[in-house]
Short mmCIF file of C-alpha atoms and ligand atoms in Angstrom, two decimals:
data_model
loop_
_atom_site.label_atom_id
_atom_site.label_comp_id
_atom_site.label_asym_id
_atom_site.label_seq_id
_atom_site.Cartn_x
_atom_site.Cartn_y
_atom_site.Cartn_z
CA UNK A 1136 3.90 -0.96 62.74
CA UNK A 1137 3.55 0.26 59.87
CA UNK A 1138 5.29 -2.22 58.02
CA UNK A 1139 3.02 -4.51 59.50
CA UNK A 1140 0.42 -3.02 58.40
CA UNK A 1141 1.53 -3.34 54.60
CA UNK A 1142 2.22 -6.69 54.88
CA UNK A 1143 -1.39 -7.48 56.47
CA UNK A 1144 -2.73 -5.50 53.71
CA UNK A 1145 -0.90 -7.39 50.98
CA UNK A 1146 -1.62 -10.78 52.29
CA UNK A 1147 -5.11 -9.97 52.48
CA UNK A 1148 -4.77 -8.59 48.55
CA UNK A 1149 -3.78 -11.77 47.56
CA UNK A 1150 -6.18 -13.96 49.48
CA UNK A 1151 -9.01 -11.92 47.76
CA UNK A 1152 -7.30 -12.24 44.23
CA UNK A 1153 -6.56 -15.86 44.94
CA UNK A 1154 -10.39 -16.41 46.14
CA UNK A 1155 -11.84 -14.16 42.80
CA UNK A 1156 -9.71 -16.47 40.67
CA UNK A 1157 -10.95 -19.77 42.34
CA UNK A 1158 -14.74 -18.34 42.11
CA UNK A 1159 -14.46 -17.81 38.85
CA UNK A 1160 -13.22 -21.32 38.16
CA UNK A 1161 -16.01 -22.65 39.65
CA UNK A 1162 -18.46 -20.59 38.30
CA UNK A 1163 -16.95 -20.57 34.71
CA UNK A 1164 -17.60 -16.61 34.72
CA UNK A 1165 -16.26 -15.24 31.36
CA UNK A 1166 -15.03 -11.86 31.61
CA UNK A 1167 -15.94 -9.30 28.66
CA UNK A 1168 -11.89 -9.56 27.59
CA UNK A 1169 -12.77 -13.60 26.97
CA UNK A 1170 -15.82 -12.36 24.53
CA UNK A 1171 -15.81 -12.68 21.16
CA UNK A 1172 -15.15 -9.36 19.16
CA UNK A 1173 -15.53 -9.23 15.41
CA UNK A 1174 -14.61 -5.86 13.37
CA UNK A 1175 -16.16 -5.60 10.26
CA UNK A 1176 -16.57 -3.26 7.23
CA UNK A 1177 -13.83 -0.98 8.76
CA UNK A 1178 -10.46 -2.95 9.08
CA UNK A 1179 -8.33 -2.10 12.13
CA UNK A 1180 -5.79 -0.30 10.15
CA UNK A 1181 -3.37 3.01 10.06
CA UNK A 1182 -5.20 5.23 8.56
CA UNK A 1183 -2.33 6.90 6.46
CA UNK A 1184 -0.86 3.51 5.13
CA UNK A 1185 -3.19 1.32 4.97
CA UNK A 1186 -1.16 -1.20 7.69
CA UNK A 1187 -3.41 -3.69 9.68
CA UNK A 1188 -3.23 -3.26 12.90
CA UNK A 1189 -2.18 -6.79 14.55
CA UNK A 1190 -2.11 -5.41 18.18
CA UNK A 1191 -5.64 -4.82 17.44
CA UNK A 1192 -6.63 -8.26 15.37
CA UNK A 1193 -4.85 -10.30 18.55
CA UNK A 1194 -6.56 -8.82 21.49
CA UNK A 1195 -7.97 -12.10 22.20
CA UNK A 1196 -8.53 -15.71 20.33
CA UNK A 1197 -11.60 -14.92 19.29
CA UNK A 1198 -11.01 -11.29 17.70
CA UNK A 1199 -11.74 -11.53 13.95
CA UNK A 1200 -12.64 -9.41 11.09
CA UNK A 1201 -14.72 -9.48 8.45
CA UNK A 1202 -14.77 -7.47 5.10
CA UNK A 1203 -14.36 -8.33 1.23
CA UNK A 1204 -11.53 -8.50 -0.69
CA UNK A 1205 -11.07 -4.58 -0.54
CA UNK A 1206 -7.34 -5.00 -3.33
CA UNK A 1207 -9.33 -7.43 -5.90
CA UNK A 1208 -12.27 -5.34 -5.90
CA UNK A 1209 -10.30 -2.16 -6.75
CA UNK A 1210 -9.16 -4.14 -9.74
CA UNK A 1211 -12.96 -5.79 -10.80
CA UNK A 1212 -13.78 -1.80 -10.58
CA UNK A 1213 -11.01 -1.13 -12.81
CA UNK A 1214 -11.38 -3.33 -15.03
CA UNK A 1215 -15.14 -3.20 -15.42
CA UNK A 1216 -14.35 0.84 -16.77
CA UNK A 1217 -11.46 -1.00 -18.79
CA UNK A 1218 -14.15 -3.39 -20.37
CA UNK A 1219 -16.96 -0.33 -20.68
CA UNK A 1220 -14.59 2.05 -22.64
CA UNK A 1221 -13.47 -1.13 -25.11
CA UNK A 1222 -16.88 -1.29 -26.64
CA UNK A 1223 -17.13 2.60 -26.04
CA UNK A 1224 -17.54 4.96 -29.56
CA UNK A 1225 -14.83 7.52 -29.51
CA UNK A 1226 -16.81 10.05 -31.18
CA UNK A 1227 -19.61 9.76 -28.55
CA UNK A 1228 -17.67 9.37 -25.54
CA UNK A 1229 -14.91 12.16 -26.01
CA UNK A 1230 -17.50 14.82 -25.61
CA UNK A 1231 -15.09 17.76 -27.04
CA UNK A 1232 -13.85 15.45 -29.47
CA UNK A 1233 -9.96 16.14 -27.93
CA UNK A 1234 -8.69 12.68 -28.59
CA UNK A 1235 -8.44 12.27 -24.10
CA UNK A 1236 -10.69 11.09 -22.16
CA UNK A 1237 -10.97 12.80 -18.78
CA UNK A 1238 -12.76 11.76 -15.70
CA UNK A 1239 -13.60 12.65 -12.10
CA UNK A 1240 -13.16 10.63 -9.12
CA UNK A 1241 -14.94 10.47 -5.71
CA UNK A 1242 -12.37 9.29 -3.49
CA UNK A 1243 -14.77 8.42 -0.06
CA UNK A 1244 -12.74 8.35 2.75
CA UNK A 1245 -8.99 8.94 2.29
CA UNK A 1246 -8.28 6.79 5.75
CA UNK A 1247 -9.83 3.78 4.97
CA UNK A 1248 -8.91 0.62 3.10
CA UNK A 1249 -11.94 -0.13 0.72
CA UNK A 1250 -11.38 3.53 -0.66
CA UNK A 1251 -7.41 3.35 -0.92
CA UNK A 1252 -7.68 0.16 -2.69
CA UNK A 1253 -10.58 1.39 -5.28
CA UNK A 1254 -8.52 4.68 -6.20
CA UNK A 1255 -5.93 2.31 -6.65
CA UNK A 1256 -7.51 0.04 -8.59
CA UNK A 1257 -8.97 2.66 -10.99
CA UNK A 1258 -5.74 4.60 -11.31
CA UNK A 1259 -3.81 1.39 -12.17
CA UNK A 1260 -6.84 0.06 -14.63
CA UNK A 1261 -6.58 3.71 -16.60
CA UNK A 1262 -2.62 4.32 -16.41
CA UNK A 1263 -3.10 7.49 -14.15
CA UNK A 1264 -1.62 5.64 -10.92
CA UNK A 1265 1.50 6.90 -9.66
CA UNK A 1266 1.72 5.00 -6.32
CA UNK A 1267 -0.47 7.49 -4.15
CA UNK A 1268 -4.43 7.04 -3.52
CA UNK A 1269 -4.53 11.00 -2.15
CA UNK A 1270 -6.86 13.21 -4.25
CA UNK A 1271 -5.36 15.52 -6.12
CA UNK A 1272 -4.49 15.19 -10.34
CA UNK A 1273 -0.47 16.42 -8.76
CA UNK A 1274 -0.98 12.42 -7.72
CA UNK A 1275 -1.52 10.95 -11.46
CA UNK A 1276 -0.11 11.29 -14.45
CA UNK A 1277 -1.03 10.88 -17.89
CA UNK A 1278 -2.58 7.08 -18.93
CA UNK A 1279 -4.27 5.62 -21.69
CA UNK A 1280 -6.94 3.18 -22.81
CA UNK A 1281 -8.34 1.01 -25.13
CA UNK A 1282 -11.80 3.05 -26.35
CA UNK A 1283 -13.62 0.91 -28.85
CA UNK A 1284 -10.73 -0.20 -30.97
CA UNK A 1285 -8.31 3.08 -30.65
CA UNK A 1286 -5.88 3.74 -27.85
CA UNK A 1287 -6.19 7.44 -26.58
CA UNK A 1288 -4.83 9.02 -23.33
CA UNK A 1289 -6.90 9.58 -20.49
CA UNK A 1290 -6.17 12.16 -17.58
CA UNK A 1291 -7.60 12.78 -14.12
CA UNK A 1292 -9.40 15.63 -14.28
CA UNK A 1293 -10.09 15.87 -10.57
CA UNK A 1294 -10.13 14.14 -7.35
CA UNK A 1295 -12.04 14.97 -3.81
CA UNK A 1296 -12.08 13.01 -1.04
CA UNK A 1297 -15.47 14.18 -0.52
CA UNK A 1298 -15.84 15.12 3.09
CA UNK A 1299 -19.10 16.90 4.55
CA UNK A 1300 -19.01 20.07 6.19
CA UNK A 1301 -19.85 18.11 9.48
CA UNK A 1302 -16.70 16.00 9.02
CA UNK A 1303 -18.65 13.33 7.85
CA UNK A 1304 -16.49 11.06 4.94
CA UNK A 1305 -18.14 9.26 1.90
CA UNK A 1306 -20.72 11.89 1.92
CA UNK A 1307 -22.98 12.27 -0.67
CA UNK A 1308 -24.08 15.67 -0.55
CA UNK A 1309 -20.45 16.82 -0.58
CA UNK A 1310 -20.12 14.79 -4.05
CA UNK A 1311 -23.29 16.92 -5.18
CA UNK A 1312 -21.55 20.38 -4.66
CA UNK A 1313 -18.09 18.70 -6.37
CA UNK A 1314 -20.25 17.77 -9.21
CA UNK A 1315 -21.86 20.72 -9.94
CA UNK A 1316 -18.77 22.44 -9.51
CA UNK A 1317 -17.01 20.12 -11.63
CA UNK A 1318 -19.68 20.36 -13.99
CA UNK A 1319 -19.09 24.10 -14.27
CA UNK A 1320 -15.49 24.48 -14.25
CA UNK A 1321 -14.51 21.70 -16.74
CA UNK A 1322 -17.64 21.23 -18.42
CA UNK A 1323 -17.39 18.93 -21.54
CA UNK A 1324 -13.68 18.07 -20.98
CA UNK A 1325 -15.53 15.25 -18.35
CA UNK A 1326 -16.48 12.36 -20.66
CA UNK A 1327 -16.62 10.09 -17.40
CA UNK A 1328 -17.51 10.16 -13.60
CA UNK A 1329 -15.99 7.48 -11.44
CA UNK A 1330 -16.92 7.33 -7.98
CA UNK A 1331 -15.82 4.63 -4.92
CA UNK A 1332 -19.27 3.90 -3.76
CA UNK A 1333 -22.74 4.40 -4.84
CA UNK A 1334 -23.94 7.08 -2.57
CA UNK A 1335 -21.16 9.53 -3.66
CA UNK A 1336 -22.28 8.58 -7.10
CA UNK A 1337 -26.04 9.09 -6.88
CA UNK A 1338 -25.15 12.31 -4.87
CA UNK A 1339 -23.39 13.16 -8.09
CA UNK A 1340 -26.34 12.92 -10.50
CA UNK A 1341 -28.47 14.74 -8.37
CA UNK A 1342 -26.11 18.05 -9.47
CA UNK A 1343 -28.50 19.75 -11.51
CA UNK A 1344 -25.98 20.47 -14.20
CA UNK A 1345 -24.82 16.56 -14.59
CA UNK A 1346 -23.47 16.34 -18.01
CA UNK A 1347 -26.57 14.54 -19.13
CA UNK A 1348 -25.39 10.46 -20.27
CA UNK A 1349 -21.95 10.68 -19.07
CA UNK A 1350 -20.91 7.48 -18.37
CA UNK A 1351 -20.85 6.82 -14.59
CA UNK A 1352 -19.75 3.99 -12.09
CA UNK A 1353 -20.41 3.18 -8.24
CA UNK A 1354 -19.62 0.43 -5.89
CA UNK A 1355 -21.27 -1.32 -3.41
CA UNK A 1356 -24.61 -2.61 -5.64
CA UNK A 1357 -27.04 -0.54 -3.40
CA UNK A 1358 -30.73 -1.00 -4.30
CA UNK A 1359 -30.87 2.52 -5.78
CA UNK A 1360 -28.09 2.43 -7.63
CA UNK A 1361 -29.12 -1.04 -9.07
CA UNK A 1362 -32.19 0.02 -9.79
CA UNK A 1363 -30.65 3.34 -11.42
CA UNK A 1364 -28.47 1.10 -13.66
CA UNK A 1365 -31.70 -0.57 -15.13
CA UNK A 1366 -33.14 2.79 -15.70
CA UNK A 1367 -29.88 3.83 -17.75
CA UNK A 1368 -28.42 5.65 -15.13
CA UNK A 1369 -25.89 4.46 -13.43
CA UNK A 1370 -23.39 2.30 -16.07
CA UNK A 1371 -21.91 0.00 -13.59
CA UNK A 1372 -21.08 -0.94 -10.07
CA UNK A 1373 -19.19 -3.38 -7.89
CA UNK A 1374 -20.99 -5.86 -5.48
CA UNK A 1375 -19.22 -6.60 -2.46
CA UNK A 1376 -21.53 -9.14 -1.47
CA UNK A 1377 -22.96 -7.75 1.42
CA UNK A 1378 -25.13 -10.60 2.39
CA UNK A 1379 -21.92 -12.83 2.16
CA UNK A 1380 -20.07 -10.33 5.14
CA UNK A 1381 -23.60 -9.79 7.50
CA UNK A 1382 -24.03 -12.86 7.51
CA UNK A 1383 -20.18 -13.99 7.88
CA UNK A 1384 -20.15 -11.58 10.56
CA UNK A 1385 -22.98 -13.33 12.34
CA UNK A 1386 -21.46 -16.92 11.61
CA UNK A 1387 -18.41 -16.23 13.36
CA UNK A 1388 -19.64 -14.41 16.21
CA UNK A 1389 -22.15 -17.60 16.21
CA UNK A 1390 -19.32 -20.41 15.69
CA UNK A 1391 -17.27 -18.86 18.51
CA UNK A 1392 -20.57 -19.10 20.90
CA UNK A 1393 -20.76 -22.34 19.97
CA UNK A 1394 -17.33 -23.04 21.77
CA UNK A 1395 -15.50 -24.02 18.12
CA UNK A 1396 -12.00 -23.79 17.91
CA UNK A 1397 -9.29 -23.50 15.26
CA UNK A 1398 -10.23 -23.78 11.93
CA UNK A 1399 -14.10 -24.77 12.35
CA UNK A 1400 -14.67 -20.63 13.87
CA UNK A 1401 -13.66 -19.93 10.05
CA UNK A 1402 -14.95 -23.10 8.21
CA UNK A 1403 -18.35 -23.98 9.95
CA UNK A 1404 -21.02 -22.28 8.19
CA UNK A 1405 -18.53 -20.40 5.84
CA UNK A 1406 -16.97 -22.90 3.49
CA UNK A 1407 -18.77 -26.31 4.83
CA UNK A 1408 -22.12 -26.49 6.71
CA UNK A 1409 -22.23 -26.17 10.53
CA UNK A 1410 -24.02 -28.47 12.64
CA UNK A 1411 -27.25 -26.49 11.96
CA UNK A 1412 -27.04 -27.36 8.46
CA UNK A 1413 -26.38 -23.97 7.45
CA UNK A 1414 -23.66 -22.50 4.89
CA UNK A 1415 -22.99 -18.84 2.87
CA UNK A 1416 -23.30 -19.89 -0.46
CA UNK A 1417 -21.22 -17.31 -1.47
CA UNK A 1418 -17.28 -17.69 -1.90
CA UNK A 1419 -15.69 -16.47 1.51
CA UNK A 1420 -12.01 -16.52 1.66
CA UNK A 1421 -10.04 -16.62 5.25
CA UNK A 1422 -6.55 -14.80 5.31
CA UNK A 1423 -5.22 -16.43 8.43
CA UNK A 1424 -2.30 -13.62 8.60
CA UNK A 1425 -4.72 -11.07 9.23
CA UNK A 1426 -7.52 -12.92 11.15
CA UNK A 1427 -10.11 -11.99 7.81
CA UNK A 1428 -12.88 -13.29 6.41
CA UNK A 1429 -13.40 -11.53 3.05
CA UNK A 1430 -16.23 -11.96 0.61
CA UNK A 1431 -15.80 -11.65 -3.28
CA UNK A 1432 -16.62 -8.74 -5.45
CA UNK A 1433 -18.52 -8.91 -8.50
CA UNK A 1434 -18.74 -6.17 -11.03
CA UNK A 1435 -22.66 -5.36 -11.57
CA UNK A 1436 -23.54 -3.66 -15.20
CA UNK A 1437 -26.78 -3.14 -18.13
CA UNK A 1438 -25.51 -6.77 -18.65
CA UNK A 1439 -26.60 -8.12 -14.82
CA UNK A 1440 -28.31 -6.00 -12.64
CA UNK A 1441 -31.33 -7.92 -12.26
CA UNK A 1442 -29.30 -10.08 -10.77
CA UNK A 1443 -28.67 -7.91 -7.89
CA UNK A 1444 -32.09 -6.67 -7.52
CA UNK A 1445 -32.96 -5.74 -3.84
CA UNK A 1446 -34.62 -8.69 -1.71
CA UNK A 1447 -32.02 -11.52 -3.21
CA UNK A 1448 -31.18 -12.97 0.10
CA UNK A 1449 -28.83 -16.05 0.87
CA UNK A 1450 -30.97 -19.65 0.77
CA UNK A 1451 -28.27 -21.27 2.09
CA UNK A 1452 -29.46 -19.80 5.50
CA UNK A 1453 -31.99 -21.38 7.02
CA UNK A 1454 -34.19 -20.86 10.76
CA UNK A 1455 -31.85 -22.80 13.54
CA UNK A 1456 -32.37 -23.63 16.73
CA UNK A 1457 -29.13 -22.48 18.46
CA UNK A 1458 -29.14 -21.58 21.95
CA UNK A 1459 -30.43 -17.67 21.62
CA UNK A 1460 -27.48 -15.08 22.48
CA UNK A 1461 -27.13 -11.59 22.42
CA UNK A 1462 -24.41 -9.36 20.34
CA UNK A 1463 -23.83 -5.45 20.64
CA UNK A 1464 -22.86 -3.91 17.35
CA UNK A 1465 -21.96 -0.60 16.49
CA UNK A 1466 -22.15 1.39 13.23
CA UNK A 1467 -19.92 4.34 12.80
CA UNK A 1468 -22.24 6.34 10.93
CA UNK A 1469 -26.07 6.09 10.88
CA UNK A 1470 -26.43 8.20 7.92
CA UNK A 1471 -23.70 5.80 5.56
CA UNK A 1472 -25.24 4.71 2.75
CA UNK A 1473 -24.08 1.51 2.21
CA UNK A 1474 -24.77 0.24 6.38
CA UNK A 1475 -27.98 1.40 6.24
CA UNK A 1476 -29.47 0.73 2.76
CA UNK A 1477 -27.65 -2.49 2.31
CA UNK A 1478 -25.22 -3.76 5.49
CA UNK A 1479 -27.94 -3.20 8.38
CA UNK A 1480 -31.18 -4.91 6.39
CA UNK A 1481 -28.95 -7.99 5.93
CA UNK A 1482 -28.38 -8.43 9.25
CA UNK A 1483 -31.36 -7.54 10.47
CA UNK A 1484 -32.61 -10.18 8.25
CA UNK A 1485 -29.51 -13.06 8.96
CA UNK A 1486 -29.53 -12.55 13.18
CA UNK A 1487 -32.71 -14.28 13.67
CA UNK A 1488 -32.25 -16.94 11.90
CA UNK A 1489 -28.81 -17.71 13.22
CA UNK A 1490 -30.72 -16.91 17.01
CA UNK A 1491 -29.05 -13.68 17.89
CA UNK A 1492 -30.41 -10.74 18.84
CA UNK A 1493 -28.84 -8.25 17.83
CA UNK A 1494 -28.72 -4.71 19.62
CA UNK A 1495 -27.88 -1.69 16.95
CA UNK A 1496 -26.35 1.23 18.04
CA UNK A 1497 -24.81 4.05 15.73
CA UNK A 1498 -22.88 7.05 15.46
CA UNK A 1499 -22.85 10.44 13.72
CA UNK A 1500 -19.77 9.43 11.46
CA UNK A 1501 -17.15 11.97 13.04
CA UNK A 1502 -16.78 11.50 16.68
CA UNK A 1503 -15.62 8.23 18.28
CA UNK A 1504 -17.72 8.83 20.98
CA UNK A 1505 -20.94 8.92 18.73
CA UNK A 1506 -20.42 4.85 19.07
CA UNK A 1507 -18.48 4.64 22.03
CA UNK A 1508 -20.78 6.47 24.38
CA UNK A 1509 -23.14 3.94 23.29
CA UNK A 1510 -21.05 1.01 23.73
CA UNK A 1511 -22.16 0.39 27.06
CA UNK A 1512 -23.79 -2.33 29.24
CA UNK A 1513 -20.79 -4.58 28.09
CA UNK A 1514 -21.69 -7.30 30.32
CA UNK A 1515 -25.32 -7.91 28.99
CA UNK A 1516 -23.61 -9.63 25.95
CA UNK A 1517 -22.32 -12.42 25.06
CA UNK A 1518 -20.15 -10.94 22.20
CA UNK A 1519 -19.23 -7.79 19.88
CA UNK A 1520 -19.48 -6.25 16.60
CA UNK A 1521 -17.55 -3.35 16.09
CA UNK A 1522 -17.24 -0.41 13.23
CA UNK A 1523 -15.16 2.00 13.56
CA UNK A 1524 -15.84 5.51 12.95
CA UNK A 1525 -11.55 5.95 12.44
CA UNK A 1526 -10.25 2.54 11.94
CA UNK A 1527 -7.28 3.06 14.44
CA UNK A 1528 -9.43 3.65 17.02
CA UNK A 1529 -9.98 -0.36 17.93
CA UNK A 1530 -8.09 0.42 21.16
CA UNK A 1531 -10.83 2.71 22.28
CA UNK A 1532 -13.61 -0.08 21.71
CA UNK A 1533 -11.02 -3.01 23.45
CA UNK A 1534 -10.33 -1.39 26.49
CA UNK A 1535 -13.84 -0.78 27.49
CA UNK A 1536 -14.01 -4.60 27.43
CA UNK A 1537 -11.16 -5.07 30.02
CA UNK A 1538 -12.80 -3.94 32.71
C1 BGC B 849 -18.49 1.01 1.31
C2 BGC B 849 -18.85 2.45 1.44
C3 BGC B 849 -19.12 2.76 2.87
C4 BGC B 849 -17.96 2.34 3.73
C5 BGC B 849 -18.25 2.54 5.19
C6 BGC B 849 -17.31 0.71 2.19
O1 BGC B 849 -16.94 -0.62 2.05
O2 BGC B 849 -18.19 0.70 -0.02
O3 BGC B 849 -19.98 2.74 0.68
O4 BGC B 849 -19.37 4.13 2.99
O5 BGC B 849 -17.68 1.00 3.51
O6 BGC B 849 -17.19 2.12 5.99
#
């Protein structure tokens, strides 16, 4: 009987699945698993080497991510330091006239890609690198560089990863307190302050005691720090193109909406127009091995900053009239500096015009759950952008979606 019973059970099991299957068809429901997820700004990655995580990046067809070149912009950091010191005057720049030149670094977040590769980059650019992008000078050694004319050595003086007292990574306020401290400690032995994104490095020269015209770089061409670079205070950054990503970001999401396949998802709009006449004018490269779409870096100095002068925005974006859809995107932290002075604005400016609305919802920067508490109501949209507060949490945000 019982037996029986099973059997009646499992029949009817399969009948039901067999039925939901056939509905479906018809209906042509698409599940949240079918939906179109895009990571971007924070690559799905181990957070101690680096690795991309492929699990992750092929969860479905239309998973992508989008970033910038994270490697070459380490190097156009590097090497815009490299270029500063060449025209540099010894006498002026080695403070206590030493012969070395010693600098600071704000590392950002020790987990993540875009602050691996900049350490990296800088290290390798001044001869300090020694194959490890943890803070610490036990992780350099002695380089040298080319300073107006006349090769002298240059050491690491320091290295923080620059974490807030909340947990919180690329924080500002924590580069303050290092600064000051810095500023203390090793006083005029610091002829230059290096730092792997502009709100570490504006946090810096708000320490009361900042060395006054120590040379100073940032990345990520915020509208402070370009402004700050016109006033003489900030001597260089990086641009990562941030209109180039939001709006990549938005592209895809809007390509794979659109029902394109293979290469158009990553062409249309990108590299050639899509059928709305729209394209980025912006280089955007597409590493098929690791599903990416990454934007160019330019290094931003007294040379071009009005260049980069807030309010710049992308003509080769125009008003279409694709069918309207709606995208849920989350933002690790809602007090970064670069998402919400730079990333968010473009966006908010880009989604219109490409007819999505976009829903915003953010985190505090140290929990997961901060986002994915909020990542919610999964079936109101039509697709997903996702940044991670740890970048090998993806899992977290993809199984939500299977249900
Ligand atoms: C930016 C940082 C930012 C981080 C957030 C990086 O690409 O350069 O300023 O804090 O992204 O994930």
């Amino acid at each position: 009987m019982k037996k029986f019973v099973v059997a009646i059970l499992l029949v009817a099991m399969a009948c039901t699945s067999l039925f939901a299957q056939g509905s479906a068809e018809t209906a042509a429901i698409v599940t949240n698993a079918q939906k179109p997820v895009v990571f971007f700004n924070r690559q799905p990655s181990d957070p101690v080497t680096g690795v991309i995580d492929m699990e992750v990046m092929n969860w479905n067809d239309k998973t992508y991510y989008v970033g910038f070149d994270a490697a070459g912009g380490g190097a156009v950091q590097g090497q815009l330091i490299v270029d500063f010191l060449a025209t540099a005057d010894p006498a002026v720049i080695d403070r206590n006239g030493d012969g070395v030149i010693g600098y600071v670094l704000c590392i950002g977040d020790v987990g993540h890609n875009d602050s691996k590769a900049r350490t990296q980059g800088i290290r390798e650019a001044l001869g300090t690198w020694t194959g490890s992008t943890d803070p610490g000078v036990e992780n350099t050694q002695q380089g040298s560089a080319n300073v107006g004319g006349t090769t002298m050595p240059v050491v690491e003086l320091d290295s923080r990863a620059m974490t807030g007292t909340d947990g919180t990574t690329w924080n500002a306020n924590a580069a303050t307190d290092a600064m000051s401290n810095w500023a203390t400690r090793l006083g005029d032995q610091i002829d230059m302050v290096i730092s792997n994104n502009d709100g570490m490095a504006m946090g810096c020269l708000q320490a009361s005691n900042y060395p006054e015209g120590v040379p100073i770089f940032g990345y990520d061409a915020n509208a402070d720090a370009i402004e700050a670079i016109g006033a003489g205070r900030l001597t260089g950054t990086v641009s990562q193109n941030v209109d180039a990503q939001a709006t990549a970001t938005l592209q895809v999401i809007r390509n794979l909406l659109d029902g394109l396949t293979g290469d158009a998802v990553v062409t249309a709009g990108i590299t050639e127009p899509d059928q709305y006449g729209n394209k980025i004018s912006a280089s955007v490269d597409y590493v098929a091995e690791t599903k990416a779409l990454l934007a160019q870096n330019t290094g931003v100095n007294a040379s071009n900053w009005t260049e980069y002068q807030a309010g710049a925005r992308d003509a080769g974006i125009k008003q279409t009239d694709a069918p309207e859809k709606n995208v849920l995107l989350t933002i690790y932290n809602s007090g970064d500096n670069f998402l919400s002075s730079s990333y968010i604005p473009a966006l908010n400016y880009y989604a219109p015009l490409l007819n999505i609305n976009l829903t915003i919802v953010q985190g505090d920067g140290q929990n997961e759950s901060s986002c994915l508490d909020r990542f919610t109501n999964l079936g109101n949209f039509d697709a997903y952008a996702i940044n991670m507060v740890k970048t090998n949490s993806g899992w977290d945000y993809l199984d939500k979606l299977q249900y």
